[in-house]
Coordinates of C-alpha atoms in Angstrom, one line a residue:
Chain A
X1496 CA 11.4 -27.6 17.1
X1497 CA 12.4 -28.0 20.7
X1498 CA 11.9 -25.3 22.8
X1499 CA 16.1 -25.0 23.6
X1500 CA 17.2 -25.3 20.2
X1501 CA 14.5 -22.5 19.2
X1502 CA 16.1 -20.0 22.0
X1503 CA 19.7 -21.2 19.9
X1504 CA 18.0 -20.3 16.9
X1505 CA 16.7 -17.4 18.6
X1506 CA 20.4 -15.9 19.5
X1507 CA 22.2 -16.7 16.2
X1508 CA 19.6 -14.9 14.5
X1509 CA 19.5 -11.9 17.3
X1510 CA 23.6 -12.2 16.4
X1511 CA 22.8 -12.4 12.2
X1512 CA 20.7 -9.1 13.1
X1513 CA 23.6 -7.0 14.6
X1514 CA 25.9 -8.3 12.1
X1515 CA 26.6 -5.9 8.8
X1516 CA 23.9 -7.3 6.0
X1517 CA 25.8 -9.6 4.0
X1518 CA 23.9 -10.6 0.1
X1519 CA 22.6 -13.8 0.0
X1520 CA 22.6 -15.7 -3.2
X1521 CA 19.3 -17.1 -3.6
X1522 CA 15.9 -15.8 -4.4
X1523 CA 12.9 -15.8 -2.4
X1524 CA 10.9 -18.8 -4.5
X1525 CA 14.4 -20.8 -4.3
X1526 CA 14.4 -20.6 -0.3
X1527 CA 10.6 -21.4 -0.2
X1528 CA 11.2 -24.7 -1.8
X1529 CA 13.5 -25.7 0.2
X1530 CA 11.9 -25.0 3.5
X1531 CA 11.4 -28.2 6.0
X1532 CA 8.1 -29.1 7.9
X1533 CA 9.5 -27.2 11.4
X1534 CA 10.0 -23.5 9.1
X1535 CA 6.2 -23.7 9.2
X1536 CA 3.1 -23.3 12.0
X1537 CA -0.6 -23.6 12.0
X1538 CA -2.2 -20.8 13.1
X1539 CA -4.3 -21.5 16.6
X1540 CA -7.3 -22.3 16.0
X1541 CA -8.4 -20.7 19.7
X1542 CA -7.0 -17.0 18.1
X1543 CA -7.9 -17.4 14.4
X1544 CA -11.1 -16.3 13.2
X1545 CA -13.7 -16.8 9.7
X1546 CA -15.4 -13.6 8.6
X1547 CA -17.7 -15.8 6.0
X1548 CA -19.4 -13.1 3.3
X1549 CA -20.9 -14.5 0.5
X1550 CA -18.0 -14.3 -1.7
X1551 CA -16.1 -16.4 0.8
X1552 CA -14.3 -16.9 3.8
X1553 CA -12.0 -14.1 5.0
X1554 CA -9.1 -15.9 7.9
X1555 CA -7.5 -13.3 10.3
X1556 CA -4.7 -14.6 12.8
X1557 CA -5.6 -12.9 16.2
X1558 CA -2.5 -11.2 17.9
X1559 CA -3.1 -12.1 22.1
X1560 CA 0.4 -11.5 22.9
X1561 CA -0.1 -7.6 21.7
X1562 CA -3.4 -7.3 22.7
X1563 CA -4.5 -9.1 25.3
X1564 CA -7.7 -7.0 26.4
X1565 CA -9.3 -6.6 22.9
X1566 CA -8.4 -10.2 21.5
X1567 CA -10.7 -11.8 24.4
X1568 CA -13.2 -9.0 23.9
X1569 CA -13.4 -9.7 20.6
X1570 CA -13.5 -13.4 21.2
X1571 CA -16.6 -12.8 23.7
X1572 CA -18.1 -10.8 21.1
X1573 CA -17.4 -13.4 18.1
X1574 CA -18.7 -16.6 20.0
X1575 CA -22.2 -14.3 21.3
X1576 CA -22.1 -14.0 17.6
X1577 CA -22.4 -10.1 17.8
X1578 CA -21.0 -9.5 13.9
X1579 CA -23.3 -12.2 12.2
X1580 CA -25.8 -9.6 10.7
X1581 CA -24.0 -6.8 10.8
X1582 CA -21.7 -5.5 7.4
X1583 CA -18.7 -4.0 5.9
X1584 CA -20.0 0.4 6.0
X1585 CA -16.5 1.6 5.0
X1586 CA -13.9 1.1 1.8
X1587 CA -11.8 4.1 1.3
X1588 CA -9.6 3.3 -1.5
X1589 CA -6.1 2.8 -0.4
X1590 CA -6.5 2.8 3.1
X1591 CA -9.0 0.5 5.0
X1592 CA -12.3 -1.4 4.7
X1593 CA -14.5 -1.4 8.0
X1594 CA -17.1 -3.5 9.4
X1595 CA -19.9 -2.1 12.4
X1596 CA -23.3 -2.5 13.2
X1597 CA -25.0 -0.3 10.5
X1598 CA -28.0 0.4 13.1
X1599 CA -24.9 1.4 16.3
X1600 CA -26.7 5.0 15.9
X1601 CA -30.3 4.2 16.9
X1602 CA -32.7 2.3 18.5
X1603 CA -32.3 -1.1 16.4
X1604 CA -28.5 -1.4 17.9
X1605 CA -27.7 -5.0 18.0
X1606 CA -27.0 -6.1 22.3
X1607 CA -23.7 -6.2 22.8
X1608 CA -24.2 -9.3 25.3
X1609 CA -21.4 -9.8 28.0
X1610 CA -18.4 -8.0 26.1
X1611 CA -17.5 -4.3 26.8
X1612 CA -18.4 -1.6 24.5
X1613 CA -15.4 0.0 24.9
X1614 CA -11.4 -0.7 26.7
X1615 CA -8.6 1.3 27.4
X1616 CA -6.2 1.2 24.3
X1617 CA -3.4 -1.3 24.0
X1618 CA -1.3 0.5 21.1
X1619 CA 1.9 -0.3 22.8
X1620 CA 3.5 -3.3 24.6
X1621 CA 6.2 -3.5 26.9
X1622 CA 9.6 -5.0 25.2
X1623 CA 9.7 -8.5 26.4
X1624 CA 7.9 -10.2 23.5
X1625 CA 10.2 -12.1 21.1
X1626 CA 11.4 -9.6 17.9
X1627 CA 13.5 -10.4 15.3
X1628 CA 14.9 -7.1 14.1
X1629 CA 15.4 -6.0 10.8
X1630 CA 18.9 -4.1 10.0
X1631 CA 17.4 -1.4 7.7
X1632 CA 16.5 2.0 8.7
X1633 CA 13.1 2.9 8.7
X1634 CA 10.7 5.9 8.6
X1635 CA 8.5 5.9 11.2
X1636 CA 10.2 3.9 13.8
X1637 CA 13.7 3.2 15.7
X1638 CA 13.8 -0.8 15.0
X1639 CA 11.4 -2.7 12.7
X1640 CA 11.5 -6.3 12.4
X1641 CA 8.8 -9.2 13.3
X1642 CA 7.3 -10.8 16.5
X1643 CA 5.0 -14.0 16.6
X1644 CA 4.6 -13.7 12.8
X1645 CA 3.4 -10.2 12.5
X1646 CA 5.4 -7.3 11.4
X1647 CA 6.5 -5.3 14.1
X1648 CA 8.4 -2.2 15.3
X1649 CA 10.3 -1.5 18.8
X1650 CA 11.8 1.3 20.6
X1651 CA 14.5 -0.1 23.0
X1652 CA 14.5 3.4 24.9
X1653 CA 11.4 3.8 25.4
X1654 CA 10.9 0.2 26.2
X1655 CA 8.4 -0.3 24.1
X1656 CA 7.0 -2.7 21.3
X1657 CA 4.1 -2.3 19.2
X1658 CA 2.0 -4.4 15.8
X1659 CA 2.6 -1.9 12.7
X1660 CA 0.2 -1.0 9.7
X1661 CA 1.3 -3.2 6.5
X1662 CA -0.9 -4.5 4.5
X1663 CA -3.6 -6.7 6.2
X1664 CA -3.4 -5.4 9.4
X1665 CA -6.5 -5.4 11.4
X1666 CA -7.0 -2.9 13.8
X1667 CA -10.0 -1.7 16.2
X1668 CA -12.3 1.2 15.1
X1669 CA -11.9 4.1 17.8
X1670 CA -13.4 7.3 18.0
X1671 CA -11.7 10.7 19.3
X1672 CA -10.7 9.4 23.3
X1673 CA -7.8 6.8 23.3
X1674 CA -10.1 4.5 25.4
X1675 CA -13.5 4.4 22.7
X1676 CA -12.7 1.6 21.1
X1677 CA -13.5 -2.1 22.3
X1678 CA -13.7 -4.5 19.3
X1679 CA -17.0 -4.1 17.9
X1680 CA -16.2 -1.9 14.7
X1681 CA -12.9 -4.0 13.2
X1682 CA -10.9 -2.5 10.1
X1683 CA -8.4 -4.2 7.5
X1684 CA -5.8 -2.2 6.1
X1685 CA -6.3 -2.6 2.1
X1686 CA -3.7 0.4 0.9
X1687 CA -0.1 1.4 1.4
X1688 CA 0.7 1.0 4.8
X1689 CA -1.0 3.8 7.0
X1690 CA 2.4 4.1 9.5
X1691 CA 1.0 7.2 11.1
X1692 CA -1.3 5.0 12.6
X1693 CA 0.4 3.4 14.7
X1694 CA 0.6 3.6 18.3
X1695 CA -2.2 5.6 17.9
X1696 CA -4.9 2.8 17.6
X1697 CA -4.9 -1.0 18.3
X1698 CA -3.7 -3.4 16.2
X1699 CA -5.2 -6.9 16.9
X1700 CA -4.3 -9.4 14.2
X1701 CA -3.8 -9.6 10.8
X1702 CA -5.7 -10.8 7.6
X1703 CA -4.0 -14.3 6.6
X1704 CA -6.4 -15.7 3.7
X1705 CA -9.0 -14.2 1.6
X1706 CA -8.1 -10.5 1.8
X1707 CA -8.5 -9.9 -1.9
X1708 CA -12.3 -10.5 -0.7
X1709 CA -11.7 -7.4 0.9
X1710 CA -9.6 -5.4 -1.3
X1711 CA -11.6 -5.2 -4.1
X1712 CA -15.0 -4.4 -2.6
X1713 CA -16.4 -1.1 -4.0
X1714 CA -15.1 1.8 -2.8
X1715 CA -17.7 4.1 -0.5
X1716 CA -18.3 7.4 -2.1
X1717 CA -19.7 9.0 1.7
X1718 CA -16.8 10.6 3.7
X1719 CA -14.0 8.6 4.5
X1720 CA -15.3 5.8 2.2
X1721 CA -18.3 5.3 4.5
X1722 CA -21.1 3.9 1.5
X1723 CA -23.5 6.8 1.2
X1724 CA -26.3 3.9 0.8
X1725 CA -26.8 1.3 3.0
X1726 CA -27.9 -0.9 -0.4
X1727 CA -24.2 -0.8 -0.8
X1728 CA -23.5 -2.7 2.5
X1729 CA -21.7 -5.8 2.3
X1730 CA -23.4 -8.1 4.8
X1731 CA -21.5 -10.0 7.1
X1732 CA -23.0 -14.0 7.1
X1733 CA -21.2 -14.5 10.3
X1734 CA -17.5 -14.8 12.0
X1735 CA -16.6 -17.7 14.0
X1736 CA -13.5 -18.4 15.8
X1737 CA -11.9 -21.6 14.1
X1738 CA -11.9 -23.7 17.3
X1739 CA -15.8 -23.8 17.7
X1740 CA -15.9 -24.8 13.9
X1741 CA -15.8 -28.6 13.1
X1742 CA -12.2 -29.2 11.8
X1743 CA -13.8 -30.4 8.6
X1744 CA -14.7 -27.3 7.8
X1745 CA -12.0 -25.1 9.3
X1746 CA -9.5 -23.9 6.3
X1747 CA -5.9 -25.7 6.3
X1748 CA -3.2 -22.7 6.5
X1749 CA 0.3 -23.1 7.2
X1750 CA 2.4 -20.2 7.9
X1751 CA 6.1 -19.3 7.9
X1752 CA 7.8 -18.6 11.3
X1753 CA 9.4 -15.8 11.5
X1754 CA 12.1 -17.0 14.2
X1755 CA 13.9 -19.0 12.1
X1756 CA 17.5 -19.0 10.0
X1757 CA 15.4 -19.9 7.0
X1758 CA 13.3 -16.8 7.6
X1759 CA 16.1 -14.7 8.2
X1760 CA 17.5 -15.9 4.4
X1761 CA 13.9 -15.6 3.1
X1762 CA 14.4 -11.6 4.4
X1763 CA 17.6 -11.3 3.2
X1764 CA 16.3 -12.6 -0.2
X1765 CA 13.5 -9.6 -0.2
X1766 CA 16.4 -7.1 0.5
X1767 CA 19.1 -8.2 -2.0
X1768 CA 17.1 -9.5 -5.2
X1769 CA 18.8 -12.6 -6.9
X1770 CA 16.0 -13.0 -9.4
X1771 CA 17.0 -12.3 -13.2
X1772 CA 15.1 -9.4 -13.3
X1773 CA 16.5 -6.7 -10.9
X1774 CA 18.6 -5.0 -12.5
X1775 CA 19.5 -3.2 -9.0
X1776 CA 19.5 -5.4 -6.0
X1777 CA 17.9 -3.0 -4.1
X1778 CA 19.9 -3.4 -0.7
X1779 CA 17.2 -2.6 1.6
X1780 CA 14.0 -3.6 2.5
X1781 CA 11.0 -2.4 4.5
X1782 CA 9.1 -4.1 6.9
X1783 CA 5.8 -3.8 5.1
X1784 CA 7.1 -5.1 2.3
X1785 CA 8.3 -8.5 3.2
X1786 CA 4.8 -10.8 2.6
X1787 CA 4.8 -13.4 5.3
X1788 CA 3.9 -16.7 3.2
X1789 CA 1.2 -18.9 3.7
X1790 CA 0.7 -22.5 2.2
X1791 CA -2.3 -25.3 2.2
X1792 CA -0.6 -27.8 3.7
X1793 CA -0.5 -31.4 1.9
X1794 CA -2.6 -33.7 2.9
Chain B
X84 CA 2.5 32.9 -9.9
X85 CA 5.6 34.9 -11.2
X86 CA 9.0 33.3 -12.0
X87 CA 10.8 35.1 -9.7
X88 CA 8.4 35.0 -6.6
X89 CA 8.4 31.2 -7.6
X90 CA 12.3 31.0 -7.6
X91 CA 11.8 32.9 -4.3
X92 CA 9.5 30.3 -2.8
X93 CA 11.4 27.3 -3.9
X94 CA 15.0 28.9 -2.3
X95 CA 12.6 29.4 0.9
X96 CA 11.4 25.6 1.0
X97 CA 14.9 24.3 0.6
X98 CA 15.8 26.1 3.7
X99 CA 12.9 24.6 5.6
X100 CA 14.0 21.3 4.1
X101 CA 17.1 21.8 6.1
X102 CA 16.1 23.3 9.1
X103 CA 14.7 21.1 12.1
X104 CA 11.2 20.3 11.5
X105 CA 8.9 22.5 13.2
X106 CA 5.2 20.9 14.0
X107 CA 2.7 23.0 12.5
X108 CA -0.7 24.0 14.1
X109 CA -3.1 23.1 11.1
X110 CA -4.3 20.3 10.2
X111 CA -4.5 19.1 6.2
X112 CA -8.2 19.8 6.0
X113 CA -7.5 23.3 6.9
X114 CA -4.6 23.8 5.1
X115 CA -6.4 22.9 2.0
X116 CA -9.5 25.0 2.9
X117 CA -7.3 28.0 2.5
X118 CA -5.6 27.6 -0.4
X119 CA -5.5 30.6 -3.6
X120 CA -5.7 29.4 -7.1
X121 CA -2.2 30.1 -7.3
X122 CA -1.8 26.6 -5.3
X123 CA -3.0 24.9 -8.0
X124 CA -2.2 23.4 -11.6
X125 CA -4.0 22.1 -14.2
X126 CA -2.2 19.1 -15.9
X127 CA -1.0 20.0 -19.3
X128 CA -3.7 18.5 -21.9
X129 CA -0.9 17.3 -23.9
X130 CA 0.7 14.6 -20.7
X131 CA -2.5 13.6 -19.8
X132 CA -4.1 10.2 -20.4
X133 CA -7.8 8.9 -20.6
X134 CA -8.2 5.1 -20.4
X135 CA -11.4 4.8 -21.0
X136 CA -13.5 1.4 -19.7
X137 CA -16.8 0.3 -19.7
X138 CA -17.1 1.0 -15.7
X139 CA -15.5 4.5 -16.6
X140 CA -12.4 7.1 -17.1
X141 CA -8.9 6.9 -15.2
X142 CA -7.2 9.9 -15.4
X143 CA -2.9 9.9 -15.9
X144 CA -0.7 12.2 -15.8
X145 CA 2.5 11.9 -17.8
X146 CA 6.1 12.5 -16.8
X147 CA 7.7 13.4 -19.4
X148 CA 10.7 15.5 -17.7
X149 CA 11.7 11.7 -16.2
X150 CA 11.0 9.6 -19.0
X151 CA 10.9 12.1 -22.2
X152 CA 11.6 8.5 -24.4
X153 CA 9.2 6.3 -23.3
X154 CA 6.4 9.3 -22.7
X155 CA 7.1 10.2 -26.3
X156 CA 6.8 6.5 -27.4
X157 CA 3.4 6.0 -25.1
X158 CA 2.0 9.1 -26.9
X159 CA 2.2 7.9 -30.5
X160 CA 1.1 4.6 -29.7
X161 CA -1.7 6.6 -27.9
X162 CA -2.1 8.6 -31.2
X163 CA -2.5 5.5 -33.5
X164 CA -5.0 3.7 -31.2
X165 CA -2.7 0.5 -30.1
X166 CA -4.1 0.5 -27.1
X167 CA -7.8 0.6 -28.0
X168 CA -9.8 -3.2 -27.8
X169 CA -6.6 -4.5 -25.6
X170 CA -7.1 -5.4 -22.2
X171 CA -6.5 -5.4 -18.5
X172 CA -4.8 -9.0 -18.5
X173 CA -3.5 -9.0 -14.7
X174 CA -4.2 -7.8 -10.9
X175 CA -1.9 -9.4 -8.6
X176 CA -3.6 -8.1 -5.1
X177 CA -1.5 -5.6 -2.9
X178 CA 0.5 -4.9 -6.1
X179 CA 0.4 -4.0 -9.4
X180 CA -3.2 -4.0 -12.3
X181 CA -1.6 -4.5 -16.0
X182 CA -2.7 -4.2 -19.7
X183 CA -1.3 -5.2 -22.5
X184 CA -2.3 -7.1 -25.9
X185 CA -3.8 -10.5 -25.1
X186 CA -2.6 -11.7 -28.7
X187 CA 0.8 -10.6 -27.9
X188 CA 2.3 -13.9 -28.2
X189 CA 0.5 -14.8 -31.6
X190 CA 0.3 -14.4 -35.2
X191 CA -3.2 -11.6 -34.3
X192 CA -1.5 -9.3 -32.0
X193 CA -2.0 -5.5 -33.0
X194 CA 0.5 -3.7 -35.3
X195 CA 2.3 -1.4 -33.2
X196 CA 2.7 1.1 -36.2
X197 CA 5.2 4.1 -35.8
X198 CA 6.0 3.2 -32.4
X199 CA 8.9 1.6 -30.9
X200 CA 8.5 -2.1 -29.4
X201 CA 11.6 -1.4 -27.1
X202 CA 13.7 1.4 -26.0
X203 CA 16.4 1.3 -23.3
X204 CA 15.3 2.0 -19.9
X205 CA 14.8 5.5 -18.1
X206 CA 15.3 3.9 -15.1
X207 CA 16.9 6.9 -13.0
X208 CA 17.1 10.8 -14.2
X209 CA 20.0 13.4 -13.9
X210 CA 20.1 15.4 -10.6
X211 CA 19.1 18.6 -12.1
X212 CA 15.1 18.7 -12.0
X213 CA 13.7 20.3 -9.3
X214 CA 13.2 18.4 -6.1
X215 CA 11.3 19.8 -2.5
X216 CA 13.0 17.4 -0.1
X217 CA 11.3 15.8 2.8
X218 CA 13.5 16.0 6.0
X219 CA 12.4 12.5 7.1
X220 CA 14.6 9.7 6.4
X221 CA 13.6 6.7 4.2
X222 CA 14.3 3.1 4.2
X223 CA 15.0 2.9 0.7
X224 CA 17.0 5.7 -0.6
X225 CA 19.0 8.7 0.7
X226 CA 16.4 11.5 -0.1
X227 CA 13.0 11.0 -0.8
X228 CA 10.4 14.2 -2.3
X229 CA 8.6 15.8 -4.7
X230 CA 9.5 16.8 -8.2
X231 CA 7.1 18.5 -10.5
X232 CA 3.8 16.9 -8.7
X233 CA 5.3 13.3 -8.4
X234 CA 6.6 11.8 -5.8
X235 CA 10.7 11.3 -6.2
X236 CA 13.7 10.5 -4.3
X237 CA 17.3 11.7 -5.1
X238 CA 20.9 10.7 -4.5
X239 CA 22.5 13.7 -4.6
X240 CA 26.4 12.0 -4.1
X241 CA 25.8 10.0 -7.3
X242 CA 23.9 12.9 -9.1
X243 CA 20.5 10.8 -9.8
X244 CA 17.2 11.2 -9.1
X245 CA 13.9 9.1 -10.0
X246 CA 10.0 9.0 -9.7
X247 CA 9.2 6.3 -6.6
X248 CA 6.9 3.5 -6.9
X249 CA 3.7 5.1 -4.7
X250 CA 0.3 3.6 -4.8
X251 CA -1.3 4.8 -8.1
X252 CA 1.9 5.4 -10.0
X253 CA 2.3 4.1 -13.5
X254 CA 5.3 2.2 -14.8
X255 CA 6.3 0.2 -18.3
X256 CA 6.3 -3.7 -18.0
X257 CA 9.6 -5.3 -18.4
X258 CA 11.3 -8.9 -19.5
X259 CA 14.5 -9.5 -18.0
X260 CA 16.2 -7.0 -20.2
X261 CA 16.7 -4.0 -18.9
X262 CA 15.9 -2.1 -22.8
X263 CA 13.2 -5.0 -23.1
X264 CA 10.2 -2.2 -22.2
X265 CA 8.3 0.5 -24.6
X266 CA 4.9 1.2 -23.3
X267 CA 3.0 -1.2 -25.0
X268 CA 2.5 -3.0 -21.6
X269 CA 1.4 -0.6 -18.7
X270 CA 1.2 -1.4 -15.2
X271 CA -0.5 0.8 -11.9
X272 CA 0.7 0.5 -8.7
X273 CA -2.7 -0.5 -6.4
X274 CA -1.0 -1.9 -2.8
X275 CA 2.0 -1.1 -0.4
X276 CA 4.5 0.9 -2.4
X277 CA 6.9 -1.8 -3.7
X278 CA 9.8 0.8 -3.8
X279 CA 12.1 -2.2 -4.3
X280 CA 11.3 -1.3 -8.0
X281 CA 12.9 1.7 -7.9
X282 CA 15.4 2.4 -10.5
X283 CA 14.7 -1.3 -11.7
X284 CA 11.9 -0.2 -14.2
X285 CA 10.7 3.1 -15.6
X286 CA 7.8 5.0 -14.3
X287 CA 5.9 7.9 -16.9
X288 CA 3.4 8.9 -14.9
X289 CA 0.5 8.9 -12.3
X290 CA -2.9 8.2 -11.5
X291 CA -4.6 11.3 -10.8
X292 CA -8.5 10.3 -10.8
X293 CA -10.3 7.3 -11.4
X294 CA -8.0 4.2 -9.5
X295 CA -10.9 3.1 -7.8
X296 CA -11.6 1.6 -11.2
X297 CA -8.5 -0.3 -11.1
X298 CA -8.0 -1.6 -7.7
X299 CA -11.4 -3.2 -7.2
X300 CA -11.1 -5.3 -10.6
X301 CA -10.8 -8.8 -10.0
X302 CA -7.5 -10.4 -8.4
X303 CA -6.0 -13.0 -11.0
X304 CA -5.4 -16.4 -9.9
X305 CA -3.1 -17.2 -12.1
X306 CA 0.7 -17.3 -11.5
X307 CA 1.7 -13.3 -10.6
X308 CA -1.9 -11.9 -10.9
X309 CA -2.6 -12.8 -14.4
X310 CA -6.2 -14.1 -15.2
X311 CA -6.0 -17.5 -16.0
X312 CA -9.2 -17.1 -18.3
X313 CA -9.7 -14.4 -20.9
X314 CA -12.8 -14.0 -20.1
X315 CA -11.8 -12.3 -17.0
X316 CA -10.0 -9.4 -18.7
X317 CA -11.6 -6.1 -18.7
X318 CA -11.2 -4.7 -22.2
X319 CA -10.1 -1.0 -23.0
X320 CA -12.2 0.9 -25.1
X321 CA -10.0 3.7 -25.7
X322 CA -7.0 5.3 -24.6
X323 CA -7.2 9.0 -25.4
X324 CA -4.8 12.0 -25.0
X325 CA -6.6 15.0 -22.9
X326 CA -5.3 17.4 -25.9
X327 CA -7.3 15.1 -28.6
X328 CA -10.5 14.9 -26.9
X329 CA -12.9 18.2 -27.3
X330 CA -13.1 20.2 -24.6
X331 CA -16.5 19.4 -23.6
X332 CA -15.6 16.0 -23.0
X333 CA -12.3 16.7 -21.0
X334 CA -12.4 16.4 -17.0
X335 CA -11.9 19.2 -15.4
X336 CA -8.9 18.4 -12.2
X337 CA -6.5 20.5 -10.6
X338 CA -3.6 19.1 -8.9
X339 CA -2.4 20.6 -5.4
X340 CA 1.3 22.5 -6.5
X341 CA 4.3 20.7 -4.7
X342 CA 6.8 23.3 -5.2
X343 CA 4.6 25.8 -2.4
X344 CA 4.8 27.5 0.5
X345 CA 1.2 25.9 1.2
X346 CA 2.7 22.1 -0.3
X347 CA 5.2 22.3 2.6
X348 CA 3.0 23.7 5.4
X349 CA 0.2 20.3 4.0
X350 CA 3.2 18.2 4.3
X351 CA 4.1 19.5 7.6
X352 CA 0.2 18.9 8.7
X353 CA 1.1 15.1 7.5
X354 CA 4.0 15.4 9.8
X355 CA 2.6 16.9 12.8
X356 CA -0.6 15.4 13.0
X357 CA -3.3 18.0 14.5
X358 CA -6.7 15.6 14.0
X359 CA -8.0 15.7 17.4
X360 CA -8.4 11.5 17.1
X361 CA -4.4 11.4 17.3
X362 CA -3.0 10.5 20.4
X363 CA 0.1 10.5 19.5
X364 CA 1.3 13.3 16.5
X365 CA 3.6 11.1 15.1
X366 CA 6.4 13.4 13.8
X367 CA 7.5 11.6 10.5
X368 CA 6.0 10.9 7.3
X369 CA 6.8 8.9 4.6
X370 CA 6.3 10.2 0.9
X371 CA 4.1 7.2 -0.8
X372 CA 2.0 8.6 2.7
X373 CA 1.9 12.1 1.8
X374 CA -1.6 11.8 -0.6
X375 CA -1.5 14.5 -3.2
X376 CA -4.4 16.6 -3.5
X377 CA -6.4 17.2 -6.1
X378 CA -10.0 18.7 -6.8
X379 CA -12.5 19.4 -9.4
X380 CA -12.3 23.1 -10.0
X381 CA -15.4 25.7 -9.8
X382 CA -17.2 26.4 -13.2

């Protein structure tokens, strides 16, 4: 899609936003189907990265745009190959699994090479990335909607924009001072959306294949899901940023825009259910609980 | 706790409920710490559940004030044993773990006995159980709360309330029919709250210990979480009601009272948040993010 009829698409749907929510009249599998070739992307391969375990490959969609600083740390960190070695310490059921360096408390701490240990949070942005606002309420925040492909929220007053919680979101470890957290401890939401986290941590990306990798690890039975026993460690075999990985080996993933009309229906078919089943239409929707599809592209 | 200094309480909390949310000084952790036994309930043997598998016990409790049909049907199935040697036959990630008969659809599926197959749905309940309200708004409904230990929400201008899908909640599988559900097939909620099922299906209860069983199992990969193989389902040994199974053999769980003085100062903590690692206190919550407490109680 051309860059001009994007910022068209771009208004009607900034328009379709303000306008009262009107029902559509088909289902989300129906609009899926008919999608065209432009209602998708490819993820970058310069800001997508592989966390290979031995169960597979886990692909997370890196989020520059929001967080400049901690994306290229974490990019530093990824092509020094910091994480390979290291493993998954923390599943707390319905709330997040977490990966660090299991010897970060003592002598045997892996070098952290030329990234920072630690950068000044980014759990906000300014408002002058693109958002496509939902029209529902919602709990947390004044406007929810979507940005780049990752669920969003926005305060117009304060001027503000930030990545929220759903489920998938990764975010960056941090202890007690806002500025303690840098990149090397990552963690995956795997629970109902933890809202009250954000703005109060950074958000850099978000889980886009493989999280059921993830999801169903045990649960740690330490405090705050931390394993209590480092035999329960899940070790990480390495992460790799797609683009240093030869393209026969990268994993085809398509995604669905969020800036288009066809999106916009595809929301719209999550808030008014067409499918035989719902008996109430429901009438709303929240912004964690639209999935953002993904396909393998054909061939 | 007396009657009256409970009817007291409960005319106190509604009054909070209306007045301007105050931010509290404690923090959960210390909230909890002080609680008196009188905080506390032990779920009534007879509306409790033990579905027993080979990796261990999940504790339910029932709701029978919301769905006194279907909870009465679920108990006599219970009773004769239908749901011992079926299986968990689906776990769609970031949704929903399921179990029903895996001979359902042929000539060796299990007797159901005295139970009903079907009964019409219990989908919404009158607006006359009691209900703590939560002064935060919500994107799905006009009130949300809690009701008896279980998260609800409430419609006061129509005169409805219901229980609302949170993670770990436990609802009746459905066909399209809205009276197409009994409790033969049982599903758990184990990702983001998919609320959009409110009042579209009938929820009897909640997980109260033991989902950690449940959400690690195995995602499907067939079409909406089903395992495409049988040999992927985990069979039930037994499902037991608390009230049959000797007392020795019960577990011991008390369940944090919602209809408190201390229930409203924990959910203010939830509010307000007083962790020294927030940066920002946050100043809303959401009730499928309001975890409800519950401990095993001294010998």
């Amino acid at each position: 899609m051309m860059r001009s009829a994007l910022a068209a698409a771009a208004a009607l749907l900034a328009a379709c936003a303000q306008a009262p929510t009107t029902p559509g009249k088909q289902t989300g599998a129906e609009i899926l189907a008919a999608t065209t070739p432009s209602d998708w992307r490819t993820p970058d391969p310069d800001n997508t990265l592989y966390l290979e375990l031995a169960t597979g490959r886990v692909v997370i969609e890196l989020a520059p745009a929001f967080a400049p600083n901690h994306v290229a740390n974490i990019k530093t960190l990824v092509r020094e190959k910091y994480f390979d070695g290291l493993a998954i310490v923390r599943a707390q059921d319905n709330y997040v699994v977490q990966w660090a360096d299991p010897a970060e408390d003592d002598a045997k701490k892996k070098p952290l090479g030329s990234a920072l240990s630690t950068l000044p949070g980014e759990f906000a942005h300014a408002d002058d990335l693109p958002f496509v606002a939902l029209p529902d309420r919602d709990v947390y925040a004044p406007e929810t909607g979507f940005s780049q492909g990752f669920p969003a929220a926005r305060d117009a007053s304060a001027g503000k924009m930030w990545l929220t919680h759903c489920y998938g979101m990764v975010g960056v470890g941090r202890d007690n001072a806002p500025d303690s957290g840098g990149g090397k401890e990552l963690y995956v939401v795997i629970g109902h959306a933890p809202r009250h986290l954000d703005r109060n941590v950074t958000l850099v990306g978000r889980v886009i294949k493989g999280i059921g990798l993830l999801s169903t690890l045990p649960r740690g039975t330490g405090a705050l899901g931390f394993y209590a026993n480092p035999a329960q460690y899940t070790p990480i075999k390495s992460i790799r940023l797609a683009a240093d990985v030869a393209e026969s080996e990268r994993t085809p993933i398509e995604l669905l825009r969020t800036d288009t009309l066809t999106f916009a229906s595809y929301v719209e078919s999550r808030r008014y259910r067409r499918e035989e089943w719902f008996i109430d239409p429901v009438g709303h929707v929240e912004v964690c609980n639209v999935p953002l599809p993904a396909r393998t592209p054909a061939k």
